[in-house]
Amino acid sequence: MTDPILENLNQKQLQAVKTTEGYVRVIAGAGSGKTKALTSRFAYIVDRLGINSSNILCVTFTNKAAQEMKKRVKMLIGDTYDVSLITTYHGFCVRFLREEINKIQYPKNFIILDAEDQKTILREVFNELDINSKNLTFKQVLQFISKSKGTSDYLSYILANKSFEDEKTDNLSLKVFHKYLDKQKRNYALDFDDLIHFTVHILTTFNEVLVKWQETIHYIQVDEAQDSSDSQFELVEMLSRIHQNLFVVGDPDQTIYEWRGAKPEYLVDFDKMFPNCETIIMNQNYRSTPNILKVGNHIIKNNKIRVDKDMITENPKGLKWSIFMAKMILRNPFG
């Protein structure tokens, strides 16, 4: 009789699925069946270890990826299980804040700002400061706001009910940022960056809240771990401290979000942070031909922040590769 959870897994995928305890790092090259391993592992922990699915947090970066994982898990173990904690970082933070944000005197029905809501606020700010698109664009300001929220202690101003109105600065982007924060605070509104910053703040400030969530979440799985930012990694690391079951999977050679704070070092140096961790290299590619992989392996060896691996495949040799040269124009978003 075939096992629906473990069938069609190769040796490394099977190792990743069955290594359930402790700190585990999986370096999963392109086309190596990362999602298959992640979802099979989730199903294995629920079905074979008997862990309640509501005690397993599995975070990824897009709603599309989260929905795909939920679908695959349900195909393996049925649709009677709670898989709501297979979610994005933002999705988890919204769920957390709806329960805990009152600790910092915010209402549980706080407003979540989407991109259009942010632009509405910026239109007001631009009018008040007599700014037009010749001075700054919304895109430039939104990038500045996101970067500033990741590098400044803006929360201390908001939570202390301080206003930026008396802050003197000649930096136009900073003026806009300050007014944007004031308007956010007045409306108890959080944008996507705030969701994780507020979550981390509450967990680090209120120990009873931290322990409550640490005890609830027995296992954590992190998808695309190479794209984790400081606050994202801090979040999952904090939550894992009691049960110490943190599983990270990704590929430093596929980092695409460094421009918005991703730190592939968290995946590369995971074994230094957790010396007893187990590392599994998933290097069998199911999508590409040997010719393509040979070129790819040669190129990515030049990456400086990486874990050494060579991708292999059992696919037919395929056509010879060719090179296309194109110009790239880089623009500074801050002018």
XYZ file of C-alpha atoms in Angstrom:
335
model
C 0.000 0.000 0.000
C 1.440 3.393 -0.991
C 1.847 6.189 1.521
C 0.222 9.378 0.154
C 2.381 11.603 2.358
C 5.759 10.025 1.624
C 5.346 8.612 -1.871
C 7.315 10.171 -4.742
C 9.769 11.864 -2.385
C 13.452 11.501 -3.174
C 15.967 10.683 -0.436
C 16.713 14.300 0.514
C 13.064 15.349 0.440
C 12.223 12.376 2.645
C 14.968 13.368 5.064
C 13.577 16.913 5.224
C 10.056 15.617 5.910
C 11.073 13.149 8.625
C 13.515 15.479 10.410
C 10.837 17.091 12.526
C 12.584 18.055 15.770
C 14.993 20.865 16.530
C 16.541 23.461 14.274
C 16.620 22.335 10.646
C 18.001 24.131 7.596
C 17.137 22.953 4.099
C 19.028 24.439 1.172
C 16.608 23.787 -1.673
C 17.937 24.623 -5.119
C 15.730 25.790 -7.969
C 13.233 23.168 -9.122
C 14.113 20.737 -6.317
C 10.574 20.237 -4.978
C 10.729 22.668 -2.069
C 6.959 23.135 -1.783
C 6.395 19.384 -1.993
C 8.796 18.838 0.902
C 7.260 21.666 2.973
C 3.680 20.494 2.569
C 4.532 16.813 3.024
C 6.361 17.715 6.237
C 3.370 19.685 7.545
C 1.087 16.735 6.746
C 3.539 14.273 8.321
C 3.704 16.246 11.593
C -0.097 16.350 11.782
C -0.891 12.829 10.599
C 2.044 10.832 12.017
C 3.090 12.831 15.088
C -0.464 13.739 16.060
C 0.241 17.455 16.426
C -2.788 19.719 16.118
C -2.492 21.642 12.832
C -3.419 24.851 14.652
C -0.121 24.512 16.565
C 2.015 24.620 13.397
C 2.974 27.970 11.886
C 4.091 27.888 8.259
C 4.991 31.317 6.869
C 5.696 32.356 3.303
C 5.772 35.625 1.355
C 2.769 35.627 -0.969
C -0.905 34.744 -0.672
C -0.550 32.645 -3.813
C 2.175 30.501 -2.221
C 0.171 30.140 1.011
C -2.960 29.062 -0.872
C -0.989 26.525 -2.906
C 0.483 25.008 0.264
C -2.939 24.813 1.922
C -4.336 23.048 -1.133
C -1.517 20.503 -1.183
C -1.781 19.803 2.553
C -5.536 19.201 2.236
C -4.905 16.792 -0.636
C -2.604 14.797 1.655
C -4.591 14.724 4.920
C -8.090 15.934 4.048
C -9.868 19.222 4.549
C -11.054 18.780 8.134
C -7.909 20.321 9.650
C -7.334 23.962 10.570
C -4.638 25.192 8.178
C -5.119 28.897 8.856
C -1.534 29.183 10.151
C -0.217 28.329 6.707
C -0.062 31.976 5.846
C 2.033 34.986 4.924
C 3.983 36.978 7.497
C 1.393 39.737 7.133
C -1.458 37.271 7.514
C -0.026 35.913 10.760
C 0.624 39.427 12.104
C -2.955 40.527 11.382
C -4.256 37.493 13.281
C -1.877 38.201 16.170
C -2.708 41.913 16.356
C -6.466 41.351 16.271
C -5.935 39.500 19.565
C -3.136 41.467 21.181
C -2.978 45.063 19.896
C -5.086 46.331 22.795
C -1.944 45.859 24.919
C -0.677 49.107 23.368
C -4.046 50.917 23.579
C -5.002 50.340 19.946
C -8.498 49.054 19.121
C -8.754 45.489 17.841
C -10.651 46.779 14.817
C -7.668 48.894 13.733
C -7.543 49.911 10.061
C -5.171 48.162 7.649
C -3.939 50.485 4.917
C -3.474 49.129 1.427
C -1.446 50.897 -1.286
C -4.385 53.067 -2.356
C -5.102 54.091 1.247
C -1.464 55.130 1.623
C -1.697 57.263 -1.511
C -4.846 58.919 -0.177
C -2.942 59.947 2.947
C -0.036 61.176 0.857
C -2.338 63.348 -1.273
C -3.437 65.100 1.911
C 0.167 65.505 3.059
C 1.319 66.796 -0.327
C -1.475 69.397 -0.301
C -0.609 70.520 3.225
C 3.089 70.869 2.373
C 2.401 72.290 -1.080
C 4.330 69.467 -2.782
C 3.790 68.193 -6.304
C 5.253 65.353 -8.354
C 8.109 67.597 -9.499
C 9.366 67.624 -5.912
C 8.600 63.996 -4.993
C 6.572 61.101 -6.356
C 4.359 58.793 -4.301
C 6.599 55.881 -5.278
C 9.698 57.644 -3.941
C 7.980 58.583 -0.696
C 6.500 55.134 -0.097
C 9.932 53.569 -0.561
C 11.396 56.138 1.846
C 8.655 55.428 4.415
C 9.161 51.677 4.215
C 12.936 52.007 4.559
C 12.595 54.468 7.453
C 10.226 52.186 9.329
C 12.780 49.406 9.082
C 15.673 51.497 10.344
C 14.209 54.018 12.811
C 12.541 53.849 16.196
C 9.349 55.403 14.854
C 7.168 53.274 17.128
C 8.381 55.035 20.266
C 6.933 58.295 18.941
C 3.617 56.761 17.969
C 3.109 54.790 21.171
C 4.134 57.716 23.373
C 1.449 59.814 21.658
C 4.071 62.274 20.491
C 3.569 64.402 17.422
C 6.104 65.203 14.759
C 4.579 68.635 14.140
C 7.300 70.379 16.119
C 10.133 68.381 14.533
C 12.318 70.657 12.400
C 13.935 69.243 9.290
C 14.874 70.414 5.804
C 14.547 66.900 4.400
C 11.339 66.941 2.353
C 10.894 63.159 2.415
C 11.295 63.193 6.189
C 8.675 65.934 6.537
C 6.243 63.823 4.538
C 7.100 60.757 6.646
C 6.386 62.629 9.880
C 3.015 63.916 8.688
C 2.140 60.462 7.346
C 2.826 58.959 10.794
C 0.708 61.609 12.531
C -2.250 60.838 10.275
C -1.787 57.095 10.793
C -1.824 57.480 14.539
C -4.963 59.646 14.561
C -6.852 56.964 12.639
C -5.352 53.913 14.384
C -4.222 52.781 10.947
C -1.403 50.340 10.179
C 0.266 49.780 6.832
C 1.893 46.481 5.826
C 5.273 47.429 7.344
C 3.621 48.300 10.655
C 1.994 44.877 10.934
C 5.258 43.071 11.619
C 6.890 45.944 13.531
C 3.916 46.210 15.906
C 3.843 42.416 16.338
C 7.540 42.222 17.224
C 7.199 45.212 19.568
C 4.349 43.600 21.518
C 6.158 40.258 21.764
C 9.361 41.880 23.030
C 7.541 44.211 25.446
C 4.934 41.925 27.014
C 6.513 38.669 28.174
C 3.182 37.051 29.057
C 2.047 37.528 25.449
C 5.296 36.085 24.139
C 5.050 32.987 26.349
C 1.400 32.463 25.384
C 2.246 32.340 21.675
C 5.458 30.370 22.210
C 3.481 27.692 24.037
C 0.802 27.654 21.329
C 3.138 27.265 18.358
C 4.943 23.918 18.590
C 6.485 23.856 15.109
C 7.498 26.637 12.733
C 8.255 26.277 9.033
C 9.710 29.210 7.081
C 9.450 29.202 3.293
C 11.898 31.218 1.140
C 13.999 31.888 4.234
C 16.677 33.632 2.164
C 14.279 36.568 1.780
C 13.697 37.038 5.525
C 14.255 40.541 6.894
C 15.558 41.371 10.369
C 12.065 41.711 11.830
C 10.714 38.613 10.087
C 13.524 36.408 11.336
C 13.319 37.949 14.810
C 9.630 37.046 14.869
C 10.016 33.343 14.053
C 13.136 32.968 16.205
C 11.340 34.434 19.239
C 8.313 32.219 18.755
C 10.474 29.080 18.508
C 12.358 29.474 21.789
C 10.249 27.157 23.976
C 9.736 24.169 21.661
C 12.858 24.885 19.576
C 11.403 23.400 16.402
C 12.349 25.859 13.667
C 12.559 24.614 10.087
C 13.880 27.038 7.457
C 13.999 26.261 3.758
C 15.290 28.323 0.876
C 18.192 29.063 -1.429
C 20.591 31.995 -0.900
C 21.311 31.894 -4.649
C 17.708 32.942 -5.299
C 17.498 36.009 -3.057
C 15.405 38.681 -4.786
C 14.331 41.042 -1.991
C 17.600 42.468 -0.660
C 16.455 45.862 -1.932
C 13.681 45.786 0.668
C 15.642 44.415 3.607
C 16.047 40.686 2.933
C 19.065 39.191 4.715
C 20.164 35.887 3.118
C 22.745 35.697 5.915
C 20.027 34.351 8.220
C 19.832 31.221 6.092
C 23.548 31.047 5.300
C 24.609 31.485 8.944
C 21.755 29.471 10.478
C 24.182 26.737 11.517
C 26.302 29.314 13.363
C 23.286 30.714 15.231
C 22.103 27.196 16.094
C 25.189 24.932 16.232
C 23.110 21.784 16.745
C 21.008 22.377 13.646
C 20.781 19.797 10.883
C 21.445 20.908 7.305
C 19.931 19.104 4.323
C 20.898 19.943 0.740
C 18.104 19.338 -1.778
C 19.990 19.573 -5.067
C 18.061 17.386 -7.500
C 16.413 19.597 -10.114
C 13.214 18.397 -11.818
C 12.672 21.317 -14.210
C 15.895 21.926 -16.146
C 18.242 20.015 -18.433
C 21.864 19.081 -17.581
C 23.112 21.685 -20.085
C 21.246 24.475 -18.320
C 22.288 23.317 -14.857
C 25.955 23.167 -15.873
C 25.877 26.843 -16.847
C 23.839 27.801 -13.774
C 26.188 25.982 -11.394
C 29.182 27.712 -12.980
C 27.630 31.181 -12.640
C 26.254 30.961 -9.113
C 29.571 29.773 -7.688
C 30.548 33.459 -7.909
C 27.874 34.466 -5.394
C 29.484 35.561 -2.144
C 26.644 34.883 0.327
C 25.726 31.253 -0.253
C 25.888 27.632 0.862
C 27.905 25.534 -1.575
C 25.894 23.141 -3.715
C 25.802 21.791 -7.272
C 22.436 21.128 -8.843
C 21.984 17.781 -10.595
C 19.207 16.243 -12.684
C 18.146 12.972 -14.265
C 16.421 14.826 -17.117
C 17.575 14.323 -20.751
C 20.539 16.416 -21.912
C 18.416 18.909 -23.879
C 19.385 21.685 -26.277
C 22.612 23.681 -26.074
C 22.289 26.939 -24.184
C 22.725 30.365 -25.776
C 23.467 33.843 -24.422
C 21.449 37.032 -24.919
C 23.064 40.339 -23.912
C 20.811 43.231 -22.864
C 21.306 46.662 -21.340
C 20.129 47.344 -17.809
C 19.215 50.859 -16.701
C 19.297 51.432 -12.933
C 17.441 54.370 -11.393
C 17.850 55.778 -7.909
C 14.358 55.739 -6.322
C 15.378 58.542 -3.948
C 16.452 60.901 -6.742
